[in-house]
């Protein structure tokens, strides 16, 4: 701030404040204000700039959720998304489970706002999607479809079947669960289970999906449901193929390309092609360790809406600046 602005006289400050009030509060145009005060509209524009730059007038946004507007807009623009919701920077100091609950709450609020009765909604399992299921309070009557099987070792409350059940209890629509493991020992077992009537019915719904809520996992310990379900040798082999990210048990390399590995043949999950065909995909991916994975999935063109935190958004923007994104899927 310049010295002249710091020492503005009371008369000058009153004039600037009056002009700003006309514009921001009363909704008068710059041309109207110029006519009233006998100056040019360019002079009015400079006065408004001076009023805000000097701190005489402060423009604030009061959003109905703890979202960082600037970061959200930058991420949305950098990746060509329909929407991006980035939690406020203050959440960087909060425990992961608190951030997860806030991510889930944002996802629930968005889904409540955009879901319509004609939707068929898919859900992949993740702790953040589970947090969303806990927070959802109102949905139209539409089917809820499980996108992948149950991770071994989870208690019943945290399993994907239970997540689908909770959301269905809110929507009142039909539930399409997958009563089967996420990872199976071989291709033959996978194909046998996929033919089972209940599971086959759920897989038959994948082509009807209009919206999906998924979580982005990173191919590293503790950051992916699938990674943690495999033995060390298979993890290493998949990493050597360039695996960076995982969504609903489907893998992506750093450029966002679908990655074909042996894993594809022994998981009960929606396919890459079916995921890419869903018109609206809401992806939840947060925390600094997942930034590269989130970047990879956004580059695939699959995601319409990203819900994340500042800890991931800042490195995301750096990655997008280093290697600009060409988005293929909009809206």
PDB file of C-alpha atoms in Angstrom:
ATOM      1  CA  UNK A   1       0.000   0.000   0.000  1.00  0.00           C
ATOM      2  CA  UNK A   2       1.385   3.402  -0.910  1.00  0.00           C
ATOM      3  CA  UNK A   3       1.992   6.162   1.636  1.00  0.00           C
ATOM      4  CA  UNK A   4      -0.610   8.388  -0.035  1.00  0.00           C
ATOM      5  CA  UNK A   5      -3.281   5.702   0.443  1.00  0.00           C
ATOM      6  CA  UNK A   6      -2.302   5.226   4.063  1.00  0.00           C
ATOM      7  CA  UNK A   7      -2.673   8.940   4.740  1.00  0.00           C
ATOM      8  CA  UNK A   8      -5.875   9.536   2.743  1.00  0.00           C
ATOM      9  CA  UNK A   9      -7.900  12.398   4.178  1.00  0.00           C
ATOM     10  CA  UNK A  10     -11.289  11.856   5.758  1.00  0.00           C
ATOM     11  CA  UNK A  11     -12.924  13.678   2.856  1.00  0.00           C
ATOM     12  CA  UNK A  12     -11.217  11.461   0.299  1.00  0.00           C
ATOM     13  CA  UNK A  13     -12.027   8.320   2.277  1.00  0.00           C
ATOM     14  CA  UNK A  14     -15.690   9.338   2.528  1.00  0.00           C
ATOM     15  CA  UNK A  15     -15.869   9.880  -1.220  1.00  0.00           C
ATOM     16  CA  UNK A  16     -14.293   6.510  -1.971  1.00  0.00           C
ATOM     17  CA  UNK A  17     -16.592   4.786   0.524  1.00  0.00           C
ATOM     18  CA  UNK A  18     -19.664   6.498  -0.930  1.00  0.00           C
ATOM     19  CA  UNK A  19     -18.764   5.463  -4.475  1.00  0.00           C
ATOM     20  CA  UNK A  20     -18.077   1.897  -3.285  1.00  0.00           C
ATOM     21  CA  UNK A  21     -21.421   1.807  -1.460  1.00  0.00           C
ATOM     22  CA  UNK A  22     -23.231   2.895  -4.616  1.00  0.00           C
ATOM     23  CA  UNK A  23     -21.547   0.092  -6.576  1.00  0.00           C
ATOM     24  CA  UNK A  24     -21.391  -2.843  -4.128  1.00  0.00           C
ATOM     25  CA  UNK A  25     -24.453  -2.249  -1.932  1.00  0.00           C
ATOM     26  CA  UNK A  26     -26.914  -0.327  -4.088  1.00  0.00           C
ATOM     27  CA  UNK A  27     -26.000  -2.093  -7.328  1.00  0.00           C
ATOM     28  CA  UNK A  28     -25.539   1.110  -9.339  1.00  0.00           C
ATOM     29  CA  UNK A  29     -23.533   0.860 -12.571  1.00  0.00           C
ATOM     30  CA  UNK A  30     -20.205   2.657 -13.008  1.00  0.00           C
ATOM     31  CA  UNK A  31     -21.826   4.838 -15.672  1.00  0.00           C
ATOM     32  CA  UNK A  32     -24.624   5.889 -13.288  1.00  0.00           C
ATOM     33  CA  UNK A  33     -22.137   6.683 -10.527  1.00  0.00           C
ATOM     34  CA  UNK A  34     -19.995   8.662 -12.957  1.00  0.00           C
ATOM     35  CA  UNK A  35     -22.994  10.792 -13.902  1.00  0.00           C
ATOM     36  CA  UNK A  36     -23.886  11.474 -10.268  1.00  0.00           C
ATOM     37  CA  UNK A  37     -20.374  12.556  -9.285  1.00  0.00           C
ATOM     38  CA  UNK A  38     -19.423  14.280 -12.520  1.00  0.00           C
ATOM     39  CA  UNK A  39     -16.456  12.059 -13.361  1.00  0.00           C
ATOM     40  CA  UNK A  40     -15.714   9.487 -16.067  1.00  0.00           C
ATOM     41  CA  UNK A  41     -16.606   5.810 -15.581  1.00  0.00           C
ATOM     42  CA  UNK A  42     -12.873   5.085 -15.817  1.00  0.00           C
ATOM     43  CA  UNK A  43     -12.331   7.352 -12.829  1.00  0.00           C
ATOM     44  CA  UNK A  44     -15.060   5.432 -10.970  1.00  0.00           C
ATOM     45  CA  UNK A  45     -13.266   2.172 -11.773  1.00  0.00           C
ATOM     46  CA  UNK A  46      -9.996   3.589 -10.389  1.00  0.00           C
ATOM     47  CA  UNK A  47     -11.779   4.789  -7.251  1.00  0.00           C
ATOM     48  CA  UNK A  48     -13.251   1.332  -6.667  1.00  0.00           C
ATOM     49  CA  UNK A  49      -9.809  -0.229  -7.130  1.00  0.00           C
ATOM     50  CA  UNK A  50      -8.313   2.257  -4.647  1.00  0.00           C
ATOM     51  CA  UNK A  51     -11.069   1.533  -2.122  1.00  0.00           C
ATOM     52  CA  UNK A  52     -10.401  -2.229  -2.187  1.00  0.00           C
ATOM     53  CA  UNK A  53      -6.596  -2.083  -2.488  1.00  0.00           C
ATOM     54  CA  UNK A  54      -6.300   0.292   0.469  1.00  0.00           C
ATOM     55  CA  UNK A  55      -8.496  -1.865   2.673  1.00  0.00           C
ATOM     56  CA  UNK A  56     -11.173   0.806   2.955  1.00  0.00           C
ATOM     57  CA  UNK A  57     -13.588  -1.675   1.366  1.00  0.00           C
ATOM     58  CA  UNK A  58     -13.286  -5.436   1.864  1.00  0.00           C
ATOM     59  CA  UNK A  59     -15.116  -7.901  -0.362  1.00  0.00           C
ATOM     60  CA  UNK A  60     -15.892 -11.145   1.466  1.00  0.00           C
ATOM     61  CA  UNK A  61     -17.589 -14.375   0.399  1.00  0.00           C
ATOM     62  CA  UNK A  62     -19.661 -16.306   2.906  1.00  0.00           C
ATOM     63  CA  UNK A  63     -20.058 -19.803   1.487  1.00  0.00           C
ATOM     64  CA  UNK A  64     -22.440 -22.354   3.094  1.00  0.00           C
ATOM     65  CA  UNK A  65     -19.547 -24.842   3.448  1.00  0.00           C
ATOM     66  CA  UNK A  66     -15.865 -24.720   4.548  1.00  0.00           C
ATOM     67  CA  UNK A  67     -14.529 -24.328   0.994  1.00  0.00           C
ATOM     68  CA  UNK A  68     -11.528 -22.328  -0.246  1.00  0.00           C
ATOM     69  CA  UNK A  69     -13.066 -20.462  -3.185  1.00  0.00           C
ATOM     70  CA  UNK A  70      -9.792 -19.391  -4.822  1.00  0.00           C
ATOM     71  CA  UNK A  71      -8.162 -22.834  -4.692  1.00  0.00           C
ATOM     72  CA  UNK A  72     -11.394 -24.484  -5.856  1.00  0.00           C
ATOM     73  CA  UNK A  73     -11.585 -22.228  -8.882  1.00  0.00           C
ATOM     74  CA  UNK A  74      -7.887 -22.697  -9.740  1.00  0.00           C
ATOM     75  CA  UNK A  75      -8.130 -26.500  -9.586  1.00  0.00           C
ATOM     76  CA  UNK A  76     -11.352 -26.536 -11.591  1.00  0.00           C
ATOM     77  CA  UNK A  77      -9.786 -24.379 -14.283  1.00  0.00           C
ATOM     78  CA  UNK A  78      -6.433 -26.216 -14.357  1.00  0.00           C
ATOM     79  CA  UNK A  79      -8.056 -29.592 -14.945  1.00  0.00           C
ATOM     80  CA  UNK A  80     -11.113 -28.543 -16.949  1.00  0.00           C
ATOM     81  CA  UNK A  81     -13.552 -29.893 -14.358  1.00  0.00           C
ATOM     82  CA  UNK A  82     -17.207 -29.087 -14.001  1.00  0.00           C
ATOM     83  CA  UNK A  83     -16.678 -28.518 -10.280  1.00  0.00           C
ATOM     84  CA  UNK A  84     -13.894 -28.589  -7.707  1.00  0.00           C
ATOM     85  CA  UNK A  85     -14.485 -28.254  -3.976  1.00  0.00           C
ATOM     86  CA  UNK A  86     -11.326 -27.681  -1.922  1.00  0.00           C
ATOM     87  CA  UNK A  87     -11.549 -27.613   1.854  1.00  0.00           C
ATOM     88  CA  UNK A  88     -10.278 -24.487   3.603  1.00  0.00           C
ATOM     89  CA  UNK A  89      -6.538 -24.315   4.284  1.00  0.00           C
ATOM     90  CA  UNK A  90      -7.147 -24.507   8.042  1.00  0.00           C
ATOM     91  CA  UNK A  91      -7.950 -28.218   7.638  1.00  0.00           C
ATOM     92  CA  UNK A  92      -4.276 -28.918   6.820  1.00  0.00           C
ATOM     93  CA  UNK A  93      -3.620 -28.887  10.568  1.00  0.00           C
ATOM     94  CA  UNK A  94      -6.477 -31.244  11.432  1.00  0.00           C
ATOM     95  CA  UNK A  95      -6.277 -35.022  11.971  1.00  0.00           C
ATOM     96  CA  UNK A  96      -6.924 -37.127   8.869  1.00  0.00           C
ATOM     97  CA  UNK A  97     -10.154 -38.572  10.233  1.00  0.00           C
ATOM     98  CA  UNK A  98     -11.536 -35.052  10.766  1.00  0.00           C
ATOM     99  CA  UNK A  99     -10.597 -34.046   7.214  1.00  0.00           C
ATOM    100  CA  UNK A 100     -12.179 -37.278   5.944  1.00  0.00           C
ATOM    101  CA  UNK A 101     -15.440 -36.460   7.700  1.00  0.00           C
ATOM    102  CA  UNK A 102     -15.462 -32.985   6.131  1.00  0.00           C
ATOM    103  CA  UNK A 103     -14.740 -34.422   2.668  1.00  0.00           C
ATOM    104  CA  UNK A 104     -17.616 -36.863   3.165  1.00  0.00           C
ATOM    105  CA  UNK A 105     -19.912 -34.097   4.330  1.00  0.00           C
ATOM    106  CA  UNK A 106     -19.136 -31.992   1.243  1.00  0.00           C
ATOM    107  CA  UNK A 107     -19.782 -34.992  -1.009  1.00  0.00           C
ATOM    108  CA  UNK A 108     -23.074 -35.709   0.747  1.00  0.00           C
ATOM    109  CA  UNK A 109     -24.219 -32.129   0.396  1.00  0.00           C
ATOM    110  CA  UNK A 110     -23.341 -32.054  -3.294  1.00  0.00           C
ATOM    111  CA  UNK A 111     -25.043 -35.382  -4.010  1.00  0.00           C
ATOM    112  CA  UNK A 112     -28.176 -34.211  -2.198  1.00  0.00           C
ATOM    113  CA  UNK A 113     -28.247 -31.103  -4.411  1.00  0.00           C
ATOM    114  CA  UNK A 114     -27.619 -32.699  -7.809  1.00  0.00           C
ATOM    115  CA  UNK A 115     -29.297 -36.128  -7.602  1.00  0.00           C
ATOM    116  CA  UNK A 116     -32.593 -36.516  -9.471  1.00  0.00           C
ATOM    117  CA  UNK A 117     -35.170 -39.349  -9.522  1.00  0.00           C
ATOM    118  CA  UNK A 118     -33.960 -40.613 -12.916  1.00  0.00           C
ATOM    119  CA  UNK A 119     -30.412 -41.195 -11.629  1.00  0.00           C
ATOM    120  CA  UNK A 120     -28.717 -44.533 -11.115  1.00  0.00           C
ATOM    121  CA  UNK A 121     -25.950 -43.871  -8.580  1.00  0.00           C
ATOM    122  CA  UNK A 122     -22.826 -45.982  -8.167  1.00  0.00           C
ATOM    123  CA  UNK A 123     -20.655 -46.070  -5.053  1.00  0.00           C
ATOM    124  CA  UNK A 124     -17.141 -47.458  -4.678  1.00  0.00           C
ATOM    125  CA  UNK A 125     -15.908 -48.357  -1.228  1.00  0.00           C
ATOM    126  CA  UNK A 126     -13.549 -46.057   0.640  1.00  0.00           C
ATOM    127  CA  UNK A 127     -13.475 -44.502   4.078  1.00  0.00           C
ATOM    128  CA  UNK A 128     -14.322 -41.111   2.545  1.00  0.00           C
ATOM    129  CA  UNK A 129     -17.305 -42.554   0.617  1.00  0.00           C
ATOM    130  CA  UNK A 130     -18.377 -44.256   3.827  1.00  0.00           C
ATOM    131  CA  UNK A 131     -18.207 -40.843   5.569  1.00  0.00           C
ATOM    132  CA  UNK A 132     -20.408 -39.444   2.797  1.00  0.00           C
ATOM    133  CA  UNK A 133     -22.918 -42.242   3.343  1.00  0.00           C
ATOM    134  CA  UNK A 134     -23.047 -41.354   7.040  1.00  0.00           C
ATOM    135  CA  UNK A 135     -23.737 -37.692   6.212  1.00  0.00           C
ATOM    136  CA  UNK A 136     -26.411 -38.079   3.498  1.00  0.00           C
ATOM    137  CA  UNK A 137     -29.831 -37.064   4.780  1.00  0.00           C
ATOM    138  CA  UNK A 138     -32.013 -36.735   1.685  1.00  0.00           C
ATOM    139  CA  UNK A 139     -31.989 -38.272  -1.801  1.00  0.00           C
ATOM    140  CA  UNK A 140     -34.614 -38.873  -4.470  1.00  0.00           C
ATOM    141  CA  UNK A 141     -35.857 -42.419  -4.925  1.00  0.00           C
ATOM    142  CA  UNK A 142     -33.189 -43.856  -7.207  1.00  0.00           C
ATOM    143  CA  UNK A 143     -31.186 -47.113  -7.403  1.00  0.00           C
ATOM    144  CA  UNK A 144     -27.842 -47.367  -5.583  1.00  0.00           C
ATOM    145  CA  UNK A 145     -25.245 -49.651  -7.158  1.00  0.00           C
ATOM    146  CA  UNK A 146     -22.103 -51.080  -5.553  1.00  0.00           C
ATOM    147  CA  UNK A 147     -19.116 -50.707  -7.893  1.00  0.00           C
ATOM    148  CA  UNK A 148     -16.731 -53.235  -6.403  1.00  0.00           C
ATOM    149  CA  UNK A 149     -16.570 -56.132  -3.964  1.00  0.00           C
ATOM    150  CA  UNK A 150     -15.854 -56.223  -0.260  1.00  0.00           C
ATOM    151  CA  UNK A 151     -12.337 -55.717   1.057  1.00  0.00           C
ATOM    152  CA  UNK A 152     -11.221 -58.571   3.279  1.00  0.00           C
ATOM    153  CA  UNK A 153     -10.664 -57.761   6.924  1.00  0.00           C
ATOM    154  CA  UNK A 154     -13.150 -54.877   7.171  1.00  0.00           C
ATOM    155  CA  UNK A 155     -15.764 -54.942   9.909  1.00  0.00           C
ATOM    156  CA  UNK A 156     -19.345 -54.980   8.628  1.00  0.00           C
ATOM    157  CA  UNK A 157     -19.973 -51.308   9.404  1.00  0.00           C
ATOM    158  CA  UNK A 158     -17.204 -50.217   7.072  1.00  0.00           C
ATOM    159  CA  UNK A 159     -17.855 -52.558   4.161  1.00  0.00           C
ATOM    160  CA  UNK A 160     -19.101 -51.412   0.782  1.00  0.00           C
ATOM    161  CA  UNK A 161     -22.270 -53.495   1.121  1.00  0.00           C
ATOM    162  CA  UNK A 162     -23.155 -51.552   4.259  1.00  0.00           C
ATOM    163  CA  UNK A 163     -22.335 -48.229   2.589  1.00  0.00           C
ATOM    164  CA  UNK A 164     -24.780 -49.041  -0.227  1.00  0.00           C
ATOM    165  CA  UNK A 165     -27.363 -50.161   2.325  1.00  0.00           C
ATOM    166  CA  UNK A 166     -27.129 -46.904   4.281  1.00  0.00           C
ATOM    167  CA  UNK A 167     -27.511 -44.707   1.178  1.00  0.00           C
ATOM    168  CA  UNK A 168     -30.371 -46.849  -0.108  1.00  0.00           C
ATOM    169  CA  UNK A 169     -32.161 -46.449   3.221  1.00  0.00           C
ATOM    170  CA  UNK A 170     -32.102 -42.688   2.568  1.00  0.00           C
ATOM    171  CA  UNK A 171     -33.123 -42.828  -1.093  1.00  0.00           C
ATOM    172  CA  UNK A 172     -35.716 -45.568  -0.731  1.00  0.00           C
ATOM    173  CA  UNK A 173     -34.643 -46.923  -4.124  1.00  0.00           C
ATOM    174  CA  UNK A 174     -33.439 -50.388  -5.074  1.00  0.00           C
ATOM    175  CA  UNK A 175     -30.083 -51.609  -3.799  1.00  0.00           C
ATOM    176  CA  UNK A 176     -27.647 -53.497  -6.012  1.00  0.00           C
ATOM    177  CA  UNK A 177     -24.929 -54.892  -3.718  1.00  0.00           C
ATOM    178  CA  UNK A 178     -21.996 -57.196  -4.481  1.00  0.00           C
ATOM    179  CA  UNK A 179     -21.833 -59.964  -1.902  1.00  0.00           C
ATOM    180  CA  UNK A 180     -18.355 -61.089  -2.809  1.00  0.00           C
ATOM    181  CA  UNK A 181     -14.682 -60.288  -2.134  1.00  0.00           C
ATOM    182  CA  UNK A 182     -12.921 -57.426  -3.869  1.00  0.00           C
ATOM    183  CA  UNK A 183      -9.837 -59.489  -4.749  1.00  0.00           C
ATOM    184  CA  UNK A 184     -10.154 -63.139  -5.818  1.00  0.00           C
ATOM    185  CA  UNK A 185      -7.428 -65.769  -6.261  1.00  0.00           C
ATOM    186  CA  UNK A 186      -7.752 -66.220 -10.027  1.00  0.00           C
ATOM    187  CA  UNK A 187      -9.665 -65.348 -13.189  1.00  0.00           C
ATOM    188  CA  UNK A 188     -11.770 -68.511 -13.134  1.00  0.00           C
ATOM    189  CA  UNK A 189     -13.137 -67.788  -9.663  1.00  0.00           C
ATOM    190  CA  UNK A 190     -13.866 -64.202 -10.691  1.00  0.00           C
ATOM    191  CA  UNK A 191     -15.818 -65.279 -13.776  1.00  0.00           C
ATOM    192  CA  UNK A 192     -17.752 -67.879 -11.774  1.00  0.00           C
ATOM    193  CA  UNK A 193     -18.828 -65.318  -9.160  1.00  0.00           C
ATOM    194  CA  UNK A 194     -19.746 -62.734 -11.794  1.00  0.00           C
ATOM    195  CA  UNK A 195     -22.277 -65.235 -13.181  1.00  0.00           C
ATOM    196  CA  UNK A 196     -24.000 -65.642  -9.825  1.00  0.00           C
ATOM    197  CA  UNK A 197     -27.547 -64.167 -10.110  1.00  0.00           C
ATOM    198  CA  UNK A 198     -27.245 -61.398  -7.496  1.00  0.00           C
ATOM    199  CA  UNK A 199     -23.794 -60.264  -8.602  1.00  0.00           C
ATOM    200  CA  UNK A 200     -24.682 -60.522 -12.294  1.00  0.00           C
ATOM    201  CA  UNK A 201     -27.709 -58.277 -11.666  1.00  0.00           C
ATOM    202  CA  UNK A 202     -25.483 -55.623 -10.094  1.00  0.00           C
ATOM    203  CA  UNK A 203     -22.935 -55.816 -12.921  1.00  0.00           C
ATOM    204  CA  UNK A 204     -25.826 -55.417 -15.345  1.00  0.00           C
ATOM    205  CA  UNK A 205     -26.575 -52.019 -13.787  1.00  0.00           C
ATOM    206  CA  UNK A 206     -23.144 -50.572 -14.588  1.00  0.00           C
ATOM    207  CA  UNK A 207     -24.248 -49.599 -18.101  1.00  0.00           C
ATOM    208  CA  UNK A 208     -27.173 -47.636 -16.595  1.00  0.00           C
ATOM    209  CA  UNK A 209     -25.125 -45.487 -14.208  1.00  0.00           C
ATOM    210  CA  UNK A 210     -25.664 -41.742 -14.473  1.00  0.00           C
ATOM    211  CA  UNK A 211     -23.614 -40.689 -11.442  1.00  0.00           C
ATOM    212  CA  UNK A 212     -20.873 -42.304  -9.405  1.00  0.00           C
ATOM    213  CA  UNK A 213     -19.061 -41.375  -6.210  1.00  0.00           C
ATOM    214  CA  UNK A 214     -15.579 -42.865  -6.091  1.00  0.00           C
ATOM    215  CA  UNK A 215     -12.384 -42.523  -4.103  1.00  0.00           C
ATOM    216  CA  UNK A 216      -8.933 -42.014  -5.590  1.00  0.00           C
ATOM    217  CA  UNK A 217      -6.266 -44.277  -4.130  1.00  0.00           C
ATOM    218  CA  UNK A 218      -2.499 -43.982  -4.521  1.00  0.00           C
ATOM    219  CA  UNK A 219      -0.412 -47.055  -5.284  1.00  0.00           C
ATOM    220  CA  UNK A 220       1.382 -47.058  -1.956  1.00  0.00           C
ATOM    221  CA  UNK A 221       0.826 -48.529   1.520  1.00  0.00           C
ATOM    222  CA  UNK A 222      -2.224 -47.252   3.378  1.00  0.00           C
ATOM    223  CA  UNK A 223      -3.451 -45.168   0.434  1.00  0.00           C
ATOM    224  CA  UNK A 224      -5.318 -47.787  -1.631  1.00  0.00           C
ATOM    225  CA  UNK A 225      -7.845 -50.471  -0.724  1.00  0.00           C
ATOM    226  CA  UNK A 226      -6.543 -52.772  -3.444  1.00  0.00           C
ATOM    227  CA  UNK A 227      -2.847 -52.202  -2.716  1.00  0.00           C
ATOM    228  CA  UNK A 228      -3.325 -53.300   0.880  1.00  0.00           C
ATOM    229  CA  UNK A 229      -5.223 -56.426  -0.209  1.00  0.00           C
ATOM    230  CA  UNK A 230      -2.360 -57.823  -2.344  1.00  0.00           C
ATOM    231  CA  UNK A 231       0.864 -59.589  -1.402  1.00  0.00           C
ATOM    232  CA  UNK A 232       4.176 -57.785  -1.639  1.00  0.00           C
ATOM    233  CA  UNK A 233       5.277 -59.459  -4.872  1.00  0.00           C
ATOM    234  CA  UNK A 234       2.103 -58.508  -6.743  1.00  0.00           C
ATOM    235  CA  UNK A 235       2.232 -54.920  -5.435  1.00  0.00           C
ATOM    236  CA  UNK A 236       5.797 -54.572  -6.676  1.00  0.00           C
ATOM    237  CA  UNK A 237       4.992 -56.096 -10.077  1.00  0.00           C
ATOM    238  CA  UNK A 238       2.086 -53.704 -10.596  1.00  0.00           C
ATOM    239  CA  UNK A 239       4.195 -50.736  -9.454  1.00  0.00           C
ATOM    240  CA  UNK A 240       6.840 -51.730 -11.993  1.00  0.00           C
ATOM    241  CA  UNK A 241       4.188 -51.442 -14.721  1.00  0.00           C
ATOM    242  CA  UNK A 242       3.734 -47.787 -13.794  1.00  0.00           C
ATOM    243  CA  UNK A 243       0.695 -47.914 -11.491  1.00  0.00           C
ATOM    244  CA  UNK A 244       0.125 -44.515  -9.871  1.00  0.00           C
ATOM    245  CA  UNK A 245      -3.558 -44.424  -8.974  1.00  0.00           C
ATOM    246  CA  UNK A 246      -6.521 -46.673  -8.354  1.00  0.00           C
ATOM    247  CA  UNK A 247     -10.266 -46.084  -8.578  1.00  0.00           C
ATOM    248  CA  UNK A 248     -12.713 -48.901  -7.777  1.00  0.00           C
ATOM    249  CA  UNK A 249      -9.894 -51.460  -8.218  1.00  0.00           C
ATOM    250  CA  UNK A 250      -8.988 -50.115 -11.673  1.00  0.00           C
ATOM    251  CA  UNK A 251      -5.482 -48.774 -12.205  1.00  0.00           C
ATOM    252  CA  UNK A 252      -4.081 -45.674 -13.922  1.00  0.00           C
ATOM    253  CA  UNK A 253      -0.558 -44.619 -14.835  1.00  0.00           C
ATOM    254  CA  UNK A 254       0.810 -41.126 -14.200  1.00  0.00           C
ATOM    255  CA  UNK A 255      -0.587 -39.846 -17.502  1.00  0.00           C
ATOM    256  CA  UNK A 256      -4.107 -41.031 -16.688  1.00  0.00           C
ATOM    257  CA  UNK A 257      -4.050 -44.024 -19.030  1.00  0.00           C
ATOM    258  CA  UNK A 258      -5.863 -47.206 -18.048  1.00  0.00           C
ATOM    259  CA  UNK A 259      -3.279 -49.731 -16.900  1.00  0.00           C
ATOM    260  CA  UNK A 260      -3.802 -53.360 -17.866  1.00  0.00           C
ATOM    261  CA  UNK A 261      -2.348 -55.868 -15.409  1.00  0.00           C
ATOM    262  CA  UNK A 262      -3.225 -59.325 -14.181  1.00  0.00           C
ATOM    263  CA  UNK A 263      -5.169 -57.661 -11.373  1.00  0.00           C
ATOM    264  CA  UNK A 264      -7.959 -56.764 -13.792  1.00  0.00           C
ATOM    265  CA  UNK A 265      -8.893 -60.439 -14.091  1.00  0.00           C
ATOM    266  CA  UNK A 266      -9.299 -61.240 -10.413  1.00  0.00           C
ATOM    267  CA  UNK A 267     -11.237 -58.343  -8.919  1.00  0.00           C
ATOM    268  CA  UNK A 268     -15.012 -57.993  -8.703  1.00  0.00           C
ATOM    269  CA  UNK A 269     -15.376 -54.428  -9.939  1.00  0.00           C
ATOM    270  CA  UNK A 270     -16.695 -52.129 -12.626  1.00  0.00           C
ATOM    271  CA  UNK A 271     -14.433 -51.975 -15.690  1.00  0.00           C
ATOM    272  CA  UNK A 272     -12.358 -49.009 -16.886  1.00  0.00           C
ATOM    273  CA  UNK A 273     -14.637 -48.632 -19.889  1.00  0.00           C
ATOM    274  CA  UNK A 274     -17.791 -48.603 -17.774  1.00  0.00           C
ATOM    275  CA  UNK A 275     -16.283 -46.042 -15.392  1.00  0.00           C
ATOM    276  CA  UNK A 276     -15.344 -43.778 -18.288  1.00  0.00           C
ATOM    277  CA  UNK A 277     -18.892 -44.019 -19.646  1.00  0.00           C
ATOM    278  CA  UNK A 278     -20.550 -42.666 -16.468  1.00  0.00           C
ATOM    279  CA  UNK A 279     -21.773 -39.135 -17.327  1.00  0.00           C
ATOM    280  CA  UNK A 280     -20.970 -37.625 -13.919  1.00  0.00           C
ATOM    281  CA  UNK A 281     -18.211 -38.897 -11.636  1.00  0.00           C
ATOM    282  CA  UNK A 282     -17.600 -37.298  -8.243  1.00  0.00           C
ATOM    283  CA  UNK A 283     -14.100 -38.217  -7.070  1.00  0.00           C
ATOM    284  CA  UNK A 284     -12.878 -37.884  -3.499  1.00  0.00           C
ATOM    285  CA  UNK A 285      -9.102 -37.615  -3.212  1.00  0.00           C
ATOM    286  CA  UNK A 286      -7.278 -35.721  -0.490  1.00  0.00           C
ATOM    287  CA  UNK A 287      -4.007 -35.367   1.482  1.00  0.00           C
ATOM    288  CA  UNK A 288      -0.546 -34.577   0.111  1.00  0.00           C
ATOM    289  CA  UNK A 289       0.523 -38.250  -0.372  1.00  0.00           C
ATOM    290  CA  UNK A 290      -2.324 -38.699  -2.857  1.00  0.00           C
ATOM    291  CA  UNK A 291      -1.654 -35.587  -4.957  1.00  0.00           C
ATOM    292  CA  UNK A 292       0.133 -37.431  -7.784  1.00  0.00           C
ATOM    293  CA  UNK A 293      -2.600 -40.087  -7.856  1.00  0.00           C
ATOM    294  CA  UNK A 294      -5.329 -37.447  -8.000  1.00  0.00           C
ATOM    295  CA  UNK A 295      -3.447 -35.709 -10.820  1.00  0.00           C
ATOM    296  CA  UNK A 296      -3.261 -38.993 -12.750  1.00  0.00           C
ATOM    297  CA  UNK A 297      -6.982 -39.730 -12.440  1.00  0.00           C
ATOM    298  CA  UNK A 298      -7.969 -36.179 -13.388  1.00  0.00           C
ATOM    299  CA  UNK A 299      -5.840 -36.548 -16.525  1.00  0.00           C
ATOM    300  CA  UNK A 300      -7.885 -39.612 -17.523  1.00  0.00           C
ATOM    301  CA  UNK A 301     -10.886 -37.384 -18.254  1.00  0.00           C
ATOM    302  CA  UNK A 302     -13.131 -39.563 -16.093  1.00  0.00           C
ATOM    303  CA  UNK A 303     -13.848 -37.046 -13.335  1.00  0.00           C
ATOM    304  CA  UNK A 304     -16.505 -34.338 -13.476  1.00  0.00           C
ATOM    305  CA  UNK A 305     -16.206 -33.128  -9.862  1.00  0.00           C
ATOM    306  CA  UNK A 306     -13.242 -33.323  -7.497  1.00  0.00           C
ATOM    307  CA  UNK A 307     -13.596 -32.969  -3.732  1.00  0.00           C
ATOM    308  CA  UNK A 308     -10.231 -32.517  -2.042  1.00  0.00           C
ATOM    309  CA  UNK A 309      -8.291 -30.502   0.541  1.00  0.00           C
ATOM    310  CA  UNK A 310      -5.678 -27.761   0.342  1.00  0.00           C
ATOM    311  CA  UNK A 311      -2.909 -30.229   1.212  1.00  0.00           C
ATOM    312  CA  UNK A 312      -3.546 -31.995  -2.111  1.00  0.00           C
ATOM    313  CA  UNK A 313      -4.729 -28.969  -4.106  1.00  0.00           C
ATOM    314  CA  UNK A 314      -1.493 -26.971  -3.806  1.00  0.00           C
ATOM    315  CA  UNK A 315       0.778 -29.726  -5.228  1.00  0.00           C
ATOM    316  CA  UNK A 316      -1.951 -30.526  -7.777  1.00  0.00           C
ATOM    317  CA  UNK A 317      -1.716 -27.011  -9.163  1.00  0.00           C
ATOM    318  CA  UNK A 318       2.062 -27.340  -9.375  1.00  0.00           C
ATOM    319  CA  UNK A 319       1.701 -30.604 -11.310  1.00  0.00           C
ATOM    320  CA  UNK A 320      -0.851 -29.051 -13.661  1.00  0.00           C
ATOM    321  CA  UNK A 321       1.407 -26.021 -14.239  1.00  0.00           C
ATOM    322  CA  UNK A 322       4.391 -28.243 -15.019  1.00  0.00           C
ATOM    323  CA  UNK A 323       2.400 -30.389 -17.441  1.00  0.00           C
ATOM    324  CA  UNK A 324      -0.823 -28.656 -18.563  1.00  0.00           C
ATOM    325  CA  UNK A 325      -3.915 -30.847 -18.799  1.00  0.00           C
ATOM    326  CA  UNK A 326      -6.043 -31.460 -21.860  1.00  0.00           C
ATOM    327  CA  UNK A 327      -9.443 -32.599 -20.598  1.00  0.00           C
ATOM    328  CA  UNK A 328     -11.661 -34.816 -22.751  1.00  0.00           C
ATOM    329  CA  UNK A 329     -14.687 -35.198 -20.497  1.00  0.00           C
ATOM    330  CA  UNK A 330     -16.766 -32.196 -19.531  1.00  0.00           C
ATOM    331  CA  UNK A 331     -20.101 -32.008 -17.789  1.00  0.00           C
TER     332      UNK A 331
END
